[in-house]
């Protein structure tokens, strides 16, 4: 198994720094609507979200591409690695919760 020194946060931090150093902008945790999204289209834009949300953003501007993005079937996966001391007593079993919204 390989990772970055300091973990995956190192990759995200370096990408963030590089984008900002080239006068780019990053919007985190903000509600983006098709209306306010169009205001940013004067420059190249990277949409870093799932294809269904991206399709909604560009539907009015690029209907054909939006339709293609909407047709992508997604399978949400989460990977979690856990570690225990060998002498710890653990319950026998495994469980996970899957939100209803995931289908």
Tab-separated table of C-alpha atoms in Angstrom:
chain	number	residue	atom	x	y	z
A	1	UNK	CA	0.000	0.000	0.000
A	2	UNK	CA	1.331	3.416	-0.950
A	3	UNK	CA	0.309	6.854	0.147
A	4	UNK	CA	1.742	10.328	0.421
A	5	UNK	CA	3.916	11.284	3.371
A	6	UNK	CA	1.333	12.736	5.735
A	7	UNK	CA	-1.556	10.842	4.070
A	8	UNK	CA	-4.026	11.787	1.340
A	9	UNK	CA	-4.489	15.232	2.857
A	10	UNK	CA	-1.036	15.999	1.413
A	11	UNK	CA	-2.360	15.530	-2.140
A	12	UNK	CA	-5.400	17.718	-1.510
A	13	UNK	CA	-3.282	20.407	0.165
A	14	UNK	CA	-0.810	20.512	-2.769
A	15	UNK	CA	-3.622	20.650	-5.353
A	16	UNK	CA	-5.209	23.488	-3.399
A	17	UNK	CA	-1.902	25.391	-3.261
A	18	UNK	CA	-1.245	24.862	-6.995
A	19	UNK	CA	-4.699	26.063	-8.051
A	20	UNK	CA	-4.415	29.187	-5.898
A	21	UNK	CA	-0.857	29.887	-7.111
A	22	UNK	CA	-2.213	30.045	-10.668
A	23	UNK	CA	-4.924	32.550	-9.693
A	24	UNK	CA	-7.570	29.844	-9.593
A	25	UNK	CA	-10.461	29.763	-7.162
A	26	UNK	CA	-11.822	26.939	-5.038
A	27	UNK	CA	-15.336	26.918	-3.639
A	28	UNK	CA	-15.890	24.446	-0.811
A	29	UNK	CA	-19.127	23.854	1.028
A	30	UNK	CA	-21.083	26.375	-1.025
A	31	UNK	CA	-24.401	25.763	-2.715
A	32	UNK	CA	-23.824	26.024	-6.447
A	33	UNK	CA	-26.883	26.492	-8.631
A	34	UNK	CA	-27.125	26.567	-12.425
A	35	UNK	CA	-27.691	30.331	-12.170
A	36	UNK	CA	-24.587	31.222	-10.163
A	37	UNK	CA	-22.529	28.570	-11.951
A	38	UNK	CA	-22.970	30.347	-15.296
A	39	UNK	CA	-21.267	33.441	-13.897
A	40	UNK	CA	-17.982	31.486	-13.657
A	41	UNK	CA	-17.996	30.233	-17.242
A	42	UNK	CA	-15.842	33.081	-18.536
A	43	UNK	CA	-12.845	30.907	-17.605
A	44	UNK	CA	-12.271	27.146	-17.768
A	45	UNK	CA	-14.084	25.407	-14.917
A	46	UNK	CA	-13.506	22.022	-13.301
A	47	UNK	CA	-16.618	20.451	-11.809
A	48	UNK	CA	-15.473	18.100	-9.055
A	49	UNK	CA	-18.704	16.380	-8.115
A	50	UNK	CA	-20.689	13.352	-9.123
A	51	UNK	CA	-21.978	13.203	-12.717
A	52	UNK	CA	-25.645	13.635	-11.743
A	53	UNK	CA	-25.014	16.913	-9.909
A	54	UNK	CA	-22.724	18.093	-12.729
A	55	UNK	CA	-25.477	17.285	-15.236
A	56	UNK	CA	-27.899	19.539	-13.365
A	57	UNK	CA	-25.409	22.409	-13.381
A	58	UNK	CA	-24.851	22.336	-17.139
A	59	UNK	CA	-28.301	21.224	-18.301
A	60	UNK	CA	-29.331	24.607	-19.722
A	61	UNK	CA	-25.959	25.257	-21.373
A	62	UNK	CA	-24.959	21.852	-22.713
A	63	UNK	CA	-28.076	19.658	-22.903
A	64	UNK	CA	-26.413	16.825	-24.811
A	65	UNK	CA	-23.507	16.551	-22.375
A	66	UNK	CA	-25.920	16.858	-19.455
A	67	UNK	CA	-27.953	13.947	-20.822
A	68	UNK	CA	-24.793	11.831	-21.184
A	69	UNK	CA	-23.702	12.615	-17.632
A	70	UNK	CA	-27.168	11.783	-16.294
A	71	UNK	CA	-27.007	8.334	-17.854
A	72	UNK	CA	-23.868	7.300	-15.937
A	73	UNK	CA	-24.684	4.616	-13.407
A	74	UNK	CA	-22.927	5.176	-10.115
A	75	UNK	CA	-22.123	2.820	-7.301
A	76	UNK	CA	-21.162	4.638	-4.135
A	77	UNK	CA	-18.393	2.905	-2.263
A	78	UNK	CA	-16.726	3.740	0.991
A	79	UNK	CA	-13.536	2.111	2.174
A	80	UNK	CA	-12.549	2.211	5.816
A	81	UNK	CA	-9.410	0.785	7.352
A	82	UNK	CA	-9.392	0.091	11.069
A	83	UNK	CA	-6.685	-1.133	13.416
A	84	UNK	CA	-6.950	-2.723	16.863
A	85	UNK	CA	-4.436	-3.883	19.383
A	86	UNK	CA	-4.205	-7.661	19.140
A	87	UNK	CA	-5.144	-8.143	22.759
A	88	UNK	CA	-8.402	-6.145	22.508
A	89	UNK	CA	-11.556	-8.225	22.674
A	90	UNK	CA	-13.798	-7.371	19.736
A	91	UNK	CA	-17.377	-8.321	19.098
A	92	UNK	CA	-17.661	-10.945	16.403
A	93	UNK	CA	-19.333	-9.398	13.379
A	94	UNK	CA	-19.437	-6.550	10.958
A	95	UNK	CA	-21.994	-3.909	10.144
A	96	UNK	CA	-22.539	-0.861	7.983
A	97	UNK	CA	-25.251	1.717	7.404
A	98	UNK	CA	-26.371	2.627	3.888
A	99	UNK	CA	-28.482	5.785	3.510
A	100	UNK	CA	-31.847	5.343	1.777
A	101	UNK	CA	-30.969	8.189	-0.600
A	102	UNK	CA	-28.234	6.017	-2.139
A	103	UNK	CA	-30.843	3.717	-3.671
